[in-house]
PDB file of N, CA and C in Angstrom:
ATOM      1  N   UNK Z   1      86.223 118.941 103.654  1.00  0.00           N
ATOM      2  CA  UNK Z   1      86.887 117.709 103.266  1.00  0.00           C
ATOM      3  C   UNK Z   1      88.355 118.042 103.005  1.00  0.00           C
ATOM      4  N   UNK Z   2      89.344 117.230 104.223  1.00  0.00           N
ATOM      5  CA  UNK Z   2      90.901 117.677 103.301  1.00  0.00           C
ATOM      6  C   UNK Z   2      91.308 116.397 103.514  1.00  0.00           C
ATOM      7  N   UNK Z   3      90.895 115.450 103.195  1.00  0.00           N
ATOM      8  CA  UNK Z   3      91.321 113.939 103.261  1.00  0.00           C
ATOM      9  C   UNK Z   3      90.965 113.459 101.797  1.00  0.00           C
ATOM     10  N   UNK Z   4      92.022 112.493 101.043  1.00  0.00           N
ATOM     11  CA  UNK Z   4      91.687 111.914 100.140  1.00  0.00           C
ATOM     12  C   UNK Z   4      90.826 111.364 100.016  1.00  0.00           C
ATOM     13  N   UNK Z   5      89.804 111.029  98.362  1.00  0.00           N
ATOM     14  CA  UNK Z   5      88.298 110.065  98.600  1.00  0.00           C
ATOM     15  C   UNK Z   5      89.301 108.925  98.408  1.00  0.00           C
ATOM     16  N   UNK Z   6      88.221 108.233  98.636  1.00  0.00           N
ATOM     17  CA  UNK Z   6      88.657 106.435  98.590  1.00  0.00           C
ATOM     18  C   UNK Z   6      88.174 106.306  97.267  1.00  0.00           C
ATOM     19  N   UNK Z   7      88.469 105.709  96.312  1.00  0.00           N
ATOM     20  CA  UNK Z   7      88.276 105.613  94.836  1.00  0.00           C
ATOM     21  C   UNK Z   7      87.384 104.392  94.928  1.00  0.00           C
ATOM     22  N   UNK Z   8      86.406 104.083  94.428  1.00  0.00           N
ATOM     23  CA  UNK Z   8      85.282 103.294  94.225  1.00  0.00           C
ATOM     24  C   UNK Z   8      85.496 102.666  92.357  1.00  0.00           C
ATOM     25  N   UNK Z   9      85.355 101.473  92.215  1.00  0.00           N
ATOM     26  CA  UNK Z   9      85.843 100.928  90.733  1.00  0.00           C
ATOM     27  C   UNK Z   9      85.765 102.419  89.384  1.00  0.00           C
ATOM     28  N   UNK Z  10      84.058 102.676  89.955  1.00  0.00           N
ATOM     29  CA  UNK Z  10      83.773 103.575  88.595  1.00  0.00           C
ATOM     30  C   UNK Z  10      84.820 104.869  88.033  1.00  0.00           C
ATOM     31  N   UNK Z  11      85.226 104.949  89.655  1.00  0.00           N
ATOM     32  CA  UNK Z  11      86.283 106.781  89.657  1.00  0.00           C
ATOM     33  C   UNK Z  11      87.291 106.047  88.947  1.00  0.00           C
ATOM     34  N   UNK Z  12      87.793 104.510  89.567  1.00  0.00           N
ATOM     35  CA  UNK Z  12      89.305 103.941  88.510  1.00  0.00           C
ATOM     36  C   UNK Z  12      88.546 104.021  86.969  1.00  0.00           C
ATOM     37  N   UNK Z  13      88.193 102.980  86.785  1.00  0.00           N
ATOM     38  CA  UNK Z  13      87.580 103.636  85.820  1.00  0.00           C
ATOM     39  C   UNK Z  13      87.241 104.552  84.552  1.00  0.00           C
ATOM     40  N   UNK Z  14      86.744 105.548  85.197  1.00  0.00           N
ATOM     41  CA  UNK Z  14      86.124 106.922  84.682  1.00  0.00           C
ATOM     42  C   UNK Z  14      88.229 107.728  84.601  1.00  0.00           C
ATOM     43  N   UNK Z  15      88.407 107.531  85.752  1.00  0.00           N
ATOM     44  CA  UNK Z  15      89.844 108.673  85.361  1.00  0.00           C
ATOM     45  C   UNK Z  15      90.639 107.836  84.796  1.00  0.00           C
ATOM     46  N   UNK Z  16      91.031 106.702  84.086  1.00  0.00           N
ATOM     47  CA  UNK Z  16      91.238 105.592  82.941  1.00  0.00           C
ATOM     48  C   UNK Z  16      90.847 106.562  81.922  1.00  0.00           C
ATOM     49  N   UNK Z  17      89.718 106.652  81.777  1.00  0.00           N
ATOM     50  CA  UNK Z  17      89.470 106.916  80.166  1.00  0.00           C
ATOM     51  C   UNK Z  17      89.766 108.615  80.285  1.00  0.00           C
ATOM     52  N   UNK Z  18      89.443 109.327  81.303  1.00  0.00           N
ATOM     53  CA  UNK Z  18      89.910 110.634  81.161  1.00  0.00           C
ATOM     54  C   UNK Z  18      91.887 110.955  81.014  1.00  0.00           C
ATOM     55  N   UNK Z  19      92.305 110.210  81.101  1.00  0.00           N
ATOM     56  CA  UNK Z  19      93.435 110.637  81.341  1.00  0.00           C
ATOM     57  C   UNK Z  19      93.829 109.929  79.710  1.00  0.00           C
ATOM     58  N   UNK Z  20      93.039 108.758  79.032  1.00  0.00           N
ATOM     59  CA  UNK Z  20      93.635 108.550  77.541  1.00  0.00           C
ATOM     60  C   UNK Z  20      93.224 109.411  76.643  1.00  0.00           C
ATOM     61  N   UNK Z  21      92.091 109.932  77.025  1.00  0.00           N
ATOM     62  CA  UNK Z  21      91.253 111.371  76.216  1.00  0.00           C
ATOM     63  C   UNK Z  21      92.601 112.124  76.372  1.00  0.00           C
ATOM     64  N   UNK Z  22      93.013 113.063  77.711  1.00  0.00           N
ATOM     65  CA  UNK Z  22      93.458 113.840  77.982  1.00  0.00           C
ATOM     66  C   UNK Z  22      95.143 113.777  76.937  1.00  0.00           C
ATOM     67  N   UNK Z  23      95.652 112.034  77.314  1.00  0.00           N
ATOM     68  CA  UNK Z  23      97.084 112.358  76.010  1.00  0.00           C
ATOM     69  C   UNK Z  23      96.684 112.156  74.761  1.00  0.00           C
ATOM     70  N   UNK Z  24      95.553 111.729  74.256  1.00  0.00           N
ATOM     71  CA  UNK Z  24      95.360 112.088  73.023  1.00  0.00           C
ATOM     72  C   UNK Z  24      95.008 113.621  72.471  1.00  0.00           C
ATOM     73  N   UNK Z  25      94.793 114.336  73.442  1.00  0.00           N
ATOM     74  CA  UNK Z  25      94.388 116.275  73.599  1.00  0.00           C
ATOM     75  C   UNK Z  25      92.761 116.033  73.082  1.00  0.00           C
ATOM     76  N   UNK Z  26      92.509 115.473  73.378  1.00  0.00           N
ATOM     77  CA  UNK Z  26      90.670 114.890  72.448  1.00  0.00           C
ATOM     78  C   UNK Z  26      89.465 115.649  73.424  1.00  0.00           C
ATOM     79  N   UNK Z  27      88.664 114.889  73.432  1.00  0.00           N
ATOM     80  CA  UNK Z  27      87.507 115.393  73.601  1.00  0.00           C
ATOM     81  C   UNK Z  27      86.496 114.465  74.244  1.00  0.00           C
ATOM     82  N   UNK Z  28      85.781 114.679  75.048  1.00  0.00           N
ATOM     83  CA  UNK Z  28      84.709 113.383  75.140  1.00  0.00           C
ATOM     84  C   UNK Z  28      83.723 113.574  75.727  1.00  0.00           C
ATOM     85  N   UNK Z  29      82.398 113.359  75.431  1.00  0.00           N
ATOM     86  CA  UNK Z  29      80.846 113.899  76.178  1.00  0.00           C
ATOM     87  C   UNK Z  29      80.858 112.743  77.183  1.00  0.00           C
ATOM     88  N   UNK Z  30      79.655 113.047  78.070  1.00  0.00           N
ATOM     89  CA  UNK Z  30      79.174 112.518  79.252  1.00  0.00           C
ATOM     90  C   UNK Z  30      78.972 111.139  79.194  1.00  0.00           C
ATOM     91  N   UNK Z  31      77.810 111.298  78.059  1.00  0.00           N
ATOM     92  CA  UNK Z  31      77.570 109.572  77.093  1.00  0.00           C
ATOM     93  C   UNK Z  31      78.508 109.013  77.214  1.00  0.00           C
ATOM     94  N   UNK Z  32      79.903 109.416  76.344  1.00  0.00           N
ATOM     95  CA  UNK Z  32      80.870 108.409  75.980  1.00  0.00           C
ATOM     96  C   UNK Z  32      81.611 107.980  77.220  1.00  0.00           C
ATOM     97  N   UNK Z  33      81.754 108.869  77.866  1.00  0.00           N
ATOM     98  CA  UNK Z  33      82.546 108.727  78.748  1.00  0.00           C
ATOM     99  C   UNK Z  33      82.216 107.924  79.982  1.00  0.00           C
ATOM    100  N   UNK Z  34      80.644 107.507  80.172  1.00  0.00           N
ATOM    101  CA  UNK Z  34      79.812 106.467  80.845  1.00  0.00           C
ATOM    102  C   UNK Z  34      79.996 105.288  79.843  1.00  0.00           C
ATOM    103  N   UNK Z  35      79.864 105.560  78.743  1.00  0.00           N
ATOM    104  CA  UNK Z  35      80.322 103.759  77.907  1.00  0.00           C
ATOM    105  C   UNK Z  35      81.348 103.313  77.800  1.00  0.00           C
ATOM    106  N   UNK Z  36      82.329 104.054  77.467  1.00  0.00           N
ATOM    107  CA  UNK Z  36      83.918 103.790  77.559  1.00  0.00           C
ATOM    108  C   UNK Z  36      84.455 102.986  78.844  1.00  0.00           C
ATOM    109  N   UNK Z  37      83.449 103.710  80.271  1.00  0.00           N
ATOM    110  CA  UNK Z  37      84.795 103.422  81.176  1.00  0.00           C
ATOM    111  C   UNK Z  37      83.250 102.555  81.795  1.00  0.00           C
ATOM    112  N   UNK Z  38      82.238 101.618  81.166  1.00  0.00           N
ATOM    113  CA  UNK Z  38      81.512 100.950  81.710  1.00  0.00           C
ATOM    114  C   UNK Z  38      80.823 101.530  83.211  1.00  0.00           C
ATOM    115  N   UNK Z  39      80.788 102.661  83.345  1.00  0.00           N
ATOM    116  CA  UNK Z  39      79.946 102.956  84.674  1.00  0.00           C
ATOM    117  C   UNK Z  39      78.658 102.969  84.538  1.00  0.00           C
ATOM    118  N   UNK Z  40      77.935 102.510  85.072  1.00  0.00           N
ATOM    119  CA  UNK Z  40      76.305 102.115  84.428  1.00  0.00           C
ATOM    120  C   UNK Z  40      75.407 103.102  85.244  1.00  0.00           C
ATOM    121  N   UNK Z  41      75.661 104.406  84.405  1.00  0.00           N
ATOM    122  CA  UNK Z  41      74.742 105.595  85.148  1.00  0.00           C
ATOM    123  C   UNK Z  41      74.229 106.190  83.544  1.00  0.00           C
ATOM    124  N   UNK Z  42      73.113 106.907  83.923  1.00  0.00           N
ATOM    125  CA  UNK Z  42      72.234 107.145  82.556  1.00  0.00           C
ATOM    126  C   UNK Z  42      72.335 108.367  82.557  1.00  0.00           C
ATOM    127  N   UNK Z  43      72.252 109.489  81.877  1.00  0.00           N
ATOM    128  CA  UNK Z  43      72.731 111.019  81.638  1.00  0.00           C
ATOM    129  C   UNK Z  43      71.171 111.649  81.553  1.00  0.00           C
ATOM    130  N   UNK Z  44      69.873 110.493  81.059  1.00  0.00           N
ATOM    131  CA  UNK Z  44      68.976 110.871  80.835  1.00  0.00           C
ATOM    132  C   UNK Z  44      68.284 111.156  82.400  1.00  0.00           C
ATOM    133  N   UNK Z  45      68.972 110.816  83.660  1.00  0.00           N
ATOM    134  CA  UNK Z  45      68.271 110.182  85.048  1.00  0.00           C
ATOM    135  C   UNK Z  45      69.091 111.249  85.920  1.00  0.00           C
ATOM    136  N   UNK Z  46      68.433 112.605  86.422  1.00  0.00           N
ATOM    137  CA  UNK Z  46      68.925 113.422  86.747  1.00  0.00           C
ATOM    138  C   UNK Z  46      69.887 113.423  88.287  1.00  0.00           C
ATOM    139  N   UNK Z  47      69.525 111.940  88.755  1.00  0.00           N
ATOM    140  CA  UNK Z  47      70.320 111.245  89.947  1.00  0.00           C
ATOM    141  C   UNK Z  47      71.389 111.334  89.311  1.00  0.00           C
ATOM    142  N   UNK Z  48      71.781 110.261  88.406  1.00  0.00           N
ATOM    143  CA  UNK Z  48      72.694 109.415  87.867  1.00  0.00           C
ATOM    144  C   UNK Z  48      73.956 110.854  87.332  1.00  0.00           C
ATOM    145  N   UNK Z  49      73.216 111.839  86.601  1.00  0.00           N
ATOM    146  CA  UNK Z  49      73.504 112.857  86.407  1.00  0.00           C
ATOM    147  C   UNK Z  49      74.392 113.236  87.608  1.00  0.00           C
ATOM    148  N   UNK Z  50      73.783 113.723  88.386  1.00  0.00           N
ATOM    149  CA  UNK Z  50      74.564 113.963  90.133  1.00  0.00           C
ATOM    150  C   UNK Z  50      75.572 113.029  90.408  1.00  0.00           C
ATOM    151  N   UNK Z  51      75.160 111.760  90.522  1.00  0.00           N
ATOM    152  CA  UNK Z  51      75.821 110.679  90.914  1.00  0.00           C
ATOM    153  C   UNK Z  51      77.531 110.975  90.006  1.00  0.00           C
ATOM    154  N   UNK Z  52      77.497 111.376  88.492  1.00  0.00           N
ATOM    155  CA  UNK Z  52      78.720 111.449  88.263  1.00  0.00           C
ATOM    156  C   UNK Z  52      79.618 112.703  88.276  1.00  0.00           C
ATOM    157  N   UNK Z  53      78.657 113.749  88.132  1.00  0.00           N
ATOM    158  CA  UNK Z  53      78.974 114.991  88.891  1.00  0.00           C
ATOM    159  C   UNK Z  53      80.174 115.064  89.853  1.00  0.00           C
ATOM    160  N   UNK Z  54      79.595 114.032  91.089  1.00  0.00           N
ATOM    161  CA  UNK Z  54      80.107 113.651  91.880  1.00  0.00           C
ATOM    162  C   UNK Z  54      81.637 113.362  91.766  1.00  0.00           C
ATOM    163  N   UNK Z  55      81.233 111.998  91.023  1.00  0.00           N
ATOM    164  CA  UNK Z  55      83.024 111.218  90.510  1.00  0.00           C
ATOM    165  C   UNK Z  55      83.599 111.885  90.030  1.00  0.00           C
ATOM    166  N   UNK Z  56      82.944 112.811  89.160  1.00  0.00           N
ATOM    167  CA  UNK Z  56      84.241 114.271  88.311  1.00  0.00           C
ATOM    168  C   UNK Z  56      85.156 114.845  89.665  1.00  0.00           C
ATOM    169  N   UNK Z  57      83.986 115.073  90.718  1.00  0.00           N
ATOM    170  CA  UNK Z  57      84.574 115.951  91.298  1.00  0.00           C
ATOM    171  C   UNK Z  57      85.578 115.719  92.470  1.00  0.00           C
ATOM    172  N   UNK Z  58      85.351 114.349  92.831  1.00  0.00           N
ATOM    173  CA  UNK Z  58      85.950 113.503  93.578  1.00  0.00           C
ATOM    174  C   UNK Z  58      87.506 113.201  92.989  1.00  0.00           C
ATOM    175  N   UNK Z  59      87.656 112.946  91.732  1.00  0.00           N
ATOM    176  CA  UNK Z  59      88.886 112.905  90.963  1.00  0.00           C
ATOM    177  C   UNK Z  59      89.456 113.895  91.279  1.00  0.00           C
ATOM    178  N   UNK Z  60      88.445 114.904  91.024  1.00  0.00           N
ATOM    179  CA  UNK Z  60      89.520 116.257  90.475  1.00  0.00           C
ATOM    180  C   UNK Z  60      89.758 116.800  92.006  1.00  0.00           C
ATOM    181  N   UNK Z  61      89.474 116.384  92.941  1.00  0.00           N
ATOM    182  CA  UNK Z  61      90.114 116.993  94.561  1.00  0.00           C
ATOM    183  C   UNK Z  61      90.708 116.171  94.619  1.00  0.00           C
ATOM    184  N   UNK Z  62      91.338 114.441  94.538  1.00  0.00           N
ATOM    185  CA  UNK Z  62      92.057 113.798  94.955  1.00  0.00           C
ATOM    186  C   UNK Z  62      93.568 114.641  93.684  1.00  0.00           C
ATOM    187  N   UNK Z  63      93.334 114.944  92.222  1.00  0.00           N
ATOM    188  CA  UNK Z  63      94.187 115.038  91.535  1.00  0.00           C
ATOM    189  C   UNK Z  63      95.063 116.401  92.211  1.00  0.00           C
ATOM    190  N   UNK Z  64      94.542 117.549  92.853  1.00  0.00           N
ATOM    191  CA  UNK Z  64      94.568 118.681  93.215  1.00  0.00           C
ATOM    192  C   UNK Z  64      95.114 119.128  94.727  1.00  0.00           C
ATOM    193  N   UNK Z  65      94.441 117.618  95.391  1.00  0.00           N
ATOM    194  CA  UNK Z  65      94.996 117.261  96.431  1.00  0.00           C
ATOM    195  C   UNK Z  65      96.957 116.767  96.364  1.00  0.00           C
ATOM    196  N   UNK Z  66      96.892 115.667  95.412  1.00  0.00           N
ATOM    197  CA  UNK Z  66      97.950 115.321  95.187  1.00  0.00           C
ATOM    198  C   UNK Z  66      98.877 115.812  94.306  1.00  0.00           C
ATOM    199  N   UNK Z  67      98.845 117.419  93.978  1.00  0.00           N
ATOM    200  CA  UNK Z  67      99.696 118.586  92.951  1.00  0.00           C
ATOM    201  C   UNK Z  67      99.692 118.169  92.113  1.00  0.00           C
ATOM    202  N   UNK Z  68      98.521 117.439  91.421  1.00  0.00           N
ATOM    203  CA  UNK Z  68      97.868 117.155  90.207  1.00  0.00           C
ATOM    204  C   UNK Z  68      97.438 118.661  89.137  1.00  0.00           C
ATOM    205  N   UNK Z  69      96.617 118.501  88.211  1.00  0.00           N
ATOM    206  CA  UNK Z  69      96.127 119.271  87.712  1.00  0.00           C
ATOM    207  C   UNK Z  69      94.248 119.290  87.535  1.00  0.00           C
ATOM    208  N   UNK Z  70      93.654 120.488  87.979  1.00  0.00           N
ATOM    209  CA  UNK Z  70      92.046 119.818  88.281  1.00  0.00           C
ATOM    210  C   UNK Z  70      91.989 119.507  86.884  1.00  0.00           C
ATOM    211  N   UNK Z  71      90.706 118.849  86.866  1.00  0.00           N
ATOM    212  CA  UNK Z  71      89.543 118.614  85.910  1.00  0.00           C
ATOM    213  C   UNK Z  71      89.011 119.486  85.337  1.00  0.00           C
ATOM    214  N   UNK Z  72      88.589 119.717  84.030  1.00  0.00           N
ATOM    215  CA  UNK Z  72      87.658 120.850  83.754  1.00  0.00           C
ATOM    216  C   UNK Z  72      86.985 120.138  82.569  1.00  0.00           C
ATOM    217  N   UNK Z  73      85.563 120.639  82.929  1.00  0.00           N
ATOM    218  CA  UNK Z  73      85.062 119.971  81.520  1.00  0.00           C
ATOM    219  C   UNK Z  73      84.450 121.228  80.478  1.00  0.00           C
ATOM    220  N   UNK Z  74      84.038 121.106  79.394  1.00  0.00           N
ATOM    221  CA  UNK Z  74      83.649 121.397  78.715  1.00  0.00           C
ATOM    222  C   UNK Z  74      82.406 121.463  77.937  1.00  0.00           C
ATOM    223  N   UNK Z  75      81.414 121.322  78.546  1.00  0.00           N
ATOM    224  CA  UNK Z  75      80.202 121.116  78.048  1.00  0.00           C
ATOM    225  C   UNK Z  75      79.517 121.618  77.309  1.00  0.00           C
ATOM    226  N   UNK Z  76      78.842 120.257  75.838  1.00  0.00           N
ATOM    227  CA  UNK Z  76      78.929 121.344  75.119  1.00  0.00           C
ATOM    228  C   UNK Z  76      77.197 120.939  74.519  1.00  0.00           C
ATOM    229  N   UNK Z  77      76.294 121.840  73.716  1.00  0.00           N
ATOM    230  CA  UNK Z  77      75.082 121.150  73.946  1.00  0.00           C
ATOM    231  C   UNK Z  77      74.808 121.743  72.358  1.00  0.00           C
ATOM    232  N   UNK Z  78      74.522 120.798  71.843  1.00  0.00           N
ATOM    233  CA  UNK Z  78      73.657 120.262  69.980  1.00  0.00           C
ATOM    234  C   UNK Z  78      72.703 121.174  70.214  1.00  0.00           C
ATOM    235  N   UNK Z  79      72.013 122.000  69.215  1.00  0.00           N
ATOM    236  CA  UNK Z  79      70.895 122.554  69.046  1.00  0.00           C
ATOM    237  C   UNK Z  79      70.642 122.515  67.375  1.00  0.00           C
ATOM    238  N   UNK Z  80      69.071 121.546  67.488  1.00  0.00           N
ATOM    239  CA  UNK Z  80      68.613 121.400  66.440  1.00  0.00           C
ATOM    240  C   UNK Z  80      67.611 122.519  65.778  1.00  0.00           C
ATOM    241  N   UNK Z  81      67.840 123.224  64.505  1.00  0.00           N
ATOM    242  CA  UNK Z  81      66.843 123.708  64.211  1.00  0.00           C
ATOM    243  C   UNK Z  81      65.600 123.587  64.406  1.00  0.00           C
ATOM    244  N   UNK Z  82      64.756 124.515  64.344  1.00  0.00           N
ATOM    245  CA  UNK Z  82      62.904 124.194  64.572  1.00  0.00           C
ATOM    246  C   UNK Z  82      62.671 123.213  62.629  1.00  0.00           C
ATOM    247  N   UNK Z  83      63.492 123.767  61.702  1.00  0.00           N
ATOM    248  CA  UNK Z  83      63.123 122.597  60.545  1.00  0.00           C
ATOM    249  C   UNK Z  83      64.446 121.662  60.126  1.00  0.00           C
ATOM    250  N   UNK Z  84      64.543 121.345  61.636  1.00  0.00           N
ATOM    251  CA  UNK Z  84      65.722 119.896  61.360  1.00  0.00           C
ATOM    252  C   UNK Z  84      66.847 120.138  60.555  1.00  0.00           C
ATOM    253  N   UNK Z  85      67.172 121.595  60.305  1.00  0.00           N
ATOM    254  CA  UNK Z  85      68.658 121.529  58.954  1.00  0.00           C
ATOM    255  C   UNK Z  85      69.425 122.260  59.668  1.00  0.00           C
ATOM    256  N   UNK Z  86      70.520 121.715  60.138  1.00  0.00           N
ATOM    257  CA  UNK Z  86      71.545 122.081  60.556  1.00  0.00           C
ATOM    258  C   UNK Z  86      71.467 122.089  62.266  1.00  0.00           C
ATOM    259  N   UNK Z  87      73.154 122.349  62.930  1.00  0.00           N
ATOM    260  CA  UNK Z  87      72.670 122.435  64.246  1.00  0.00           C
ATOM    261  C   UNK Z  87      73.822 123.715  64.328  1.00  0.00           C
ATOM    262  N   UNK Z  88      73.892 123.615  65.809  1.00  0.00           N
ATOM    263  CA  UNK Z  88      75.644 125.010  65.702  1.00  0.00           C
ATOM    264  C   UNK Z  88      75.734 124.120  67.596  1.00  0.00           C
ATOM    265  N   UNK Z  89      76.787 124.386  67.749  1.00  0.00           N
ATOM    266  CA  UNK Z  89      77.492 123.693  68.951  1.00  0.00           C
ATOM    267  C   UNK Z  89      77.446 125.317  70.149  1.00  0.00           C
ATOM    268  N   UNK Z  90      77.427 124.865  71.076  1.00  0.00           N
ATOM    269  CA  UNK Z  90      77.440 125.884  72.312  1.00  0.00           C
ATOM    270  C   UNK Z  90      78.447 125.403  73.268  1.00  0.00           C
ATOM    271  N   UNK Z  91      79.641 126.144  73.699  1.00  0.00           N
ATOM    272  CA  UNK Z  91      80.288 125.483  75.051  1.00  0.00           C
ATOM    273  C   UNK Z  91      80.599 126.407  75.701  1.00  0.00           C
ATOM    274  N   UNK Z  92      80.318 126.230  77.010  1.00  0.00           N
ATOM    275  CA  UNK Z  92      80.954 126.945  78.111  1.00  0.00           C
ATOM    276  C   UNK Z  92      81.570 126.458  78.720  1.00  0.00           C
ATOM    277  N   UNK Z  93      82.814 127.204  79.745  1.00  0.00           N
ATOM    278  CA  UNK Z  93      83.701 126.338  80.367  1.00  0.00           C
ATOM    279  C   UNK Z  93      83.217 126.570  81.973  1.00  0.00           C
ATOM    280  N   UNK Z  94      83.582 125.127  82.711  1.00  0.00           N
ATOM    281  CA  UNK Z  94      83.191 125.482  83.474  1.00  0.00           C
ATOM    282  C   UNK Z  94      84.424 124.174  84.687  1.00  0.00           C
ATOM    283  N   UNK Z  95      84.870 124.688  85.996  1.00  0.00           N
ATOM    284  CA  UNK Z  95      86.388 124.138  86.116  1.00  0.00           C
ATOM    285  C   UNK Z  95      85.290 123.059  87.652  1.00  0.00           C
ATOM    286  N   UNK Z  96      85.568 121.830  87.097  1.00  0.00           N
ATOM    287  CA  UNK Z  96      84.956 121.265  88.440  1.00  0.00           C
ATOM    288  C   UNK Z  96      85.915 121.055  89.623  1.00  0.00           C
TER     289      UNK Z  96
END
């Protein structure tokens, strides 16, 4: 692929709310970032999962394409104790 994607509403969208995250220097999970920018894909639905995979990655070659800066996310995953008290955060980086 060395041709720009064609942006589909959700990518306007989705890189809307990534780019107000991004000047606020903030932060934002998968969840929010499907409610914020109204794209109606479920995180629990391992398609839908793919499906935005996708749009991350579609952004981040059009941004990269155009001497942008890529995308990278941060993912980061809750782990609940076996007796419910307390959790500790895990992130790895990983550059889509």
């Amino acid at each position: 692929m060395s041709e720009l994607v064609t942006y589909t509403e959700d990518h306007l969208r989705i890189k809307k709310v990534l780019i107000q995250v991004a000047k606020r220097k903030s932060v934002i999970n998968y969840t929010d970032l499907l409610k914020r920018s109204g794209a109606r894909l479920d995180m629990s639905n391992p398609y839908d999962r793919g499906v935005l995979g996708n749009l991350l990655g579609d952004i981040s070659w059009n941004e990269v394409k155009e001497g942008g800066p890529c995308f990278q996310a941060l993912p980061s995953m809750q782990v609940i104790s076996s007796k419910g008290k307390g959790s500790s955060t895990w992130l790895r980086s990983y550059t889509l």
